[in-house]
Amino acid sequence: MYADLVCKGGGVKGIALVGALSFFEEEGYIWKRVAGTSVGAIVASLVAVGYSAKEIKNIMFNLDFNQFADKDTLQSIPLVGFVTSLLISKGIHSGDYVENFLTEKFERKGKKYFRDIYSDGKSRLKVIAADVTRHKLITLPDDLVEYNINPLDFEIAKAVRMSLSIPFFYEPMVLNMGKTPCYIVDGGLLSNFPIWIFDVKDNPRWPTFGFNLYNNFEKTSSNPNGFIPYLIDVIETSLSTSEEIYFKDCDAVRIVNIPTLGINTTDFNISKDQMRYLYTSGYMSAKAFLENWDFNTYLKNYRV
């Protein structure tokens, strides 16, 4: 059974997406097109280049998430390195590790550029990012032409890195529009869950499913007076907007809602037990969803 997939962003909570992915694949679903924001873009990109859910689970469970918090050279400056990174680089961490990590994974499947995952003249993968200079959402690789870049020649890993460049936490990526540098950051600022991205006016040939991460536990800052906790709280709040409250019924019925136990986006010290919980949460949520899903009923009620 063919289907399209949209994955919500959520940092380390993205392990739950893999659990849902696993159950869908066990049920025989084959992904035609995939999209995502932030960690959702990571999962979607791994699917797009040819990784199975089982392979992605192995990658995620053996990943040291602390490596994602890589330091740039400015942080080596004694005492003032942290502030210098924020003021000059506009981010605490460089993001180089994420890009290099993904490039290596993609190349193992013989993929590196968007041209490698094009089918019928279109990219199998769409990634959401935010151009804060132009105050607009961008879809990659499609919108690269606005920056005079050939989408076919753009590296997949760079696009995914843009989508997960959490403001202030990671240095923004830069795309030039003429002589104007445009700063590109985490797409979650504008759309953390682009369930609409593959929609068509006529009846779709196959369904589009959305994997939604939601916090089923209210969690407050343990140190509201500290600068770092404050910065993390700002990041969490900006990326935790519940877009689903604006969804129509026709969107809600195709979304798998996955609880995430109050785990924060940037909890890079996540334990193996927490990883297993997230994976199981995604798996069981997908199972419960598919028990009540019928594509023909969806078409009859919402598309005909």
JSON list of N, CA and C in Angstrom, two decimals, residues 96 99 125 140 157 223 237 255 295:
[
{"chain": "A", "resi": 96, "resn": "ASP", "atom": "N", "xyz": [27.65, 21.36, 12.65]},
{"chain": "A", "resi": 96, "resn": "ASP", "atom": "CA", "xyz": [28.47, 20.62, 11.68]},
{"chain": "A", "resi": 96, "resn": "ASP", "atom": "C", "xyz": [28.33, 19.11, 11.87]},
{"chain": "A", "resi": 99, "resn": "GLU", "atom": "N", "xyz": [25.20, 17.65, 10.18]},
{"chain": "A", "resi": 99, "resn": "GLU", "atom": "CA", "xyz": [25.32, 17.60, 8.72]},
{"chain": "A", "resi": 99, "resn": "GLU", "atom": "C", "xyz": [26.27, 16.50, 8.27]},
{"chain": "A", "resi": 125, "resn": "LEU", "atom": "N", "xyz": [11.44, 13.96, -1.20]},
{"chain": "A", "resi": 125, "resn": "LEU", "atom": "CA", "xyz": [11.56, 14.57, 0.13]},
{"chain": "A", "resi": 125, "resn": "LEU", "atom": "C", "xyz": [11.29, 16.05, 0.07]},
{"chain": "A", "resi": 140, "resn": "LEU", "atom": "N", "xyz": [12.09, 23.10, 1.02]},
{"chain": "A", "resi": 140, "resn": "LEU", "atom": "CA", "xyz": [13.29, 22.66, 0.31]},
{"chain": "A", "resi": 140, "resn": "LEU", "atom": "C", "xyz": [13.05, 21.25, -0.24]},
{"chain": "A", "resi": 157, "resn": "ALA", "atom": "N", "xyz": [21.69, 16.75, 3.08]},
{"chain": "A", "resi": 157, "resn": "ALA", "atom": "CA", "xyz": [22.07, 16.97, 4.47]},
{"chain": "A", "resi": 157, "resn": "ALA", "atom": "C", "xyz": [22.05, 18.45, 4.85]},
{"chain": "A", "resi": 223, "resn": "ASN", "atom": "N", "xyz": [14.67, 25.65, 36.68]},
{"chain": "A", "resi": 223, "resn": "ASN", "atom": "CA", "xyz": [15.46, 26.80, 37.13]},
{"chain": "A", "resi": 223, "resn": "ASN", "atom": "C", "xyz": [15.08, 28.02, 36.29]},
{"chain": "A", "resi": 237, "resn": "THR", "atom": "N", "xyz": [9.15, 26.72, 23.86]},
{"chain": "A", "resi": 237, "resn": "THR", "atom": "CA", "xyz": [7.86, 27.37, 23.64]},
{"chain": "A", "resi": 237, "resn": "THR", "atom": "C", "xyz": [7.65, 27.70, 22.17]},
{"chain": "A", "resi": 255, "resn": "ILE", "atom": "N", "xyz": [-4.08, 11.78, 11.19]},
{"chain": "A", "resi": 255, "resn": "ILE", "atom": "CA", "xyz": [-2.92, 12.07, 12.04]},
{"chain": "A", "resi": 255, "resn": "ILE", "atom": "C", "xyz": [-2.80, 11.04, 13.16]},
{"chain": "A", "resi": 295, "resn": "PHE", "atom": "N", "xyz": [-9.14, 3.96, 4.12]},
{"chain": "A", "resi": 295, "resn": "PHE", "atom": "CA", "xyz": [-8.92, 5.00, 3.12]},
{"chain": "A", "resi": 295, "resn": "PHE", "atom": "C", "xyz": [-10.20, 5.32, 2.34]}
]
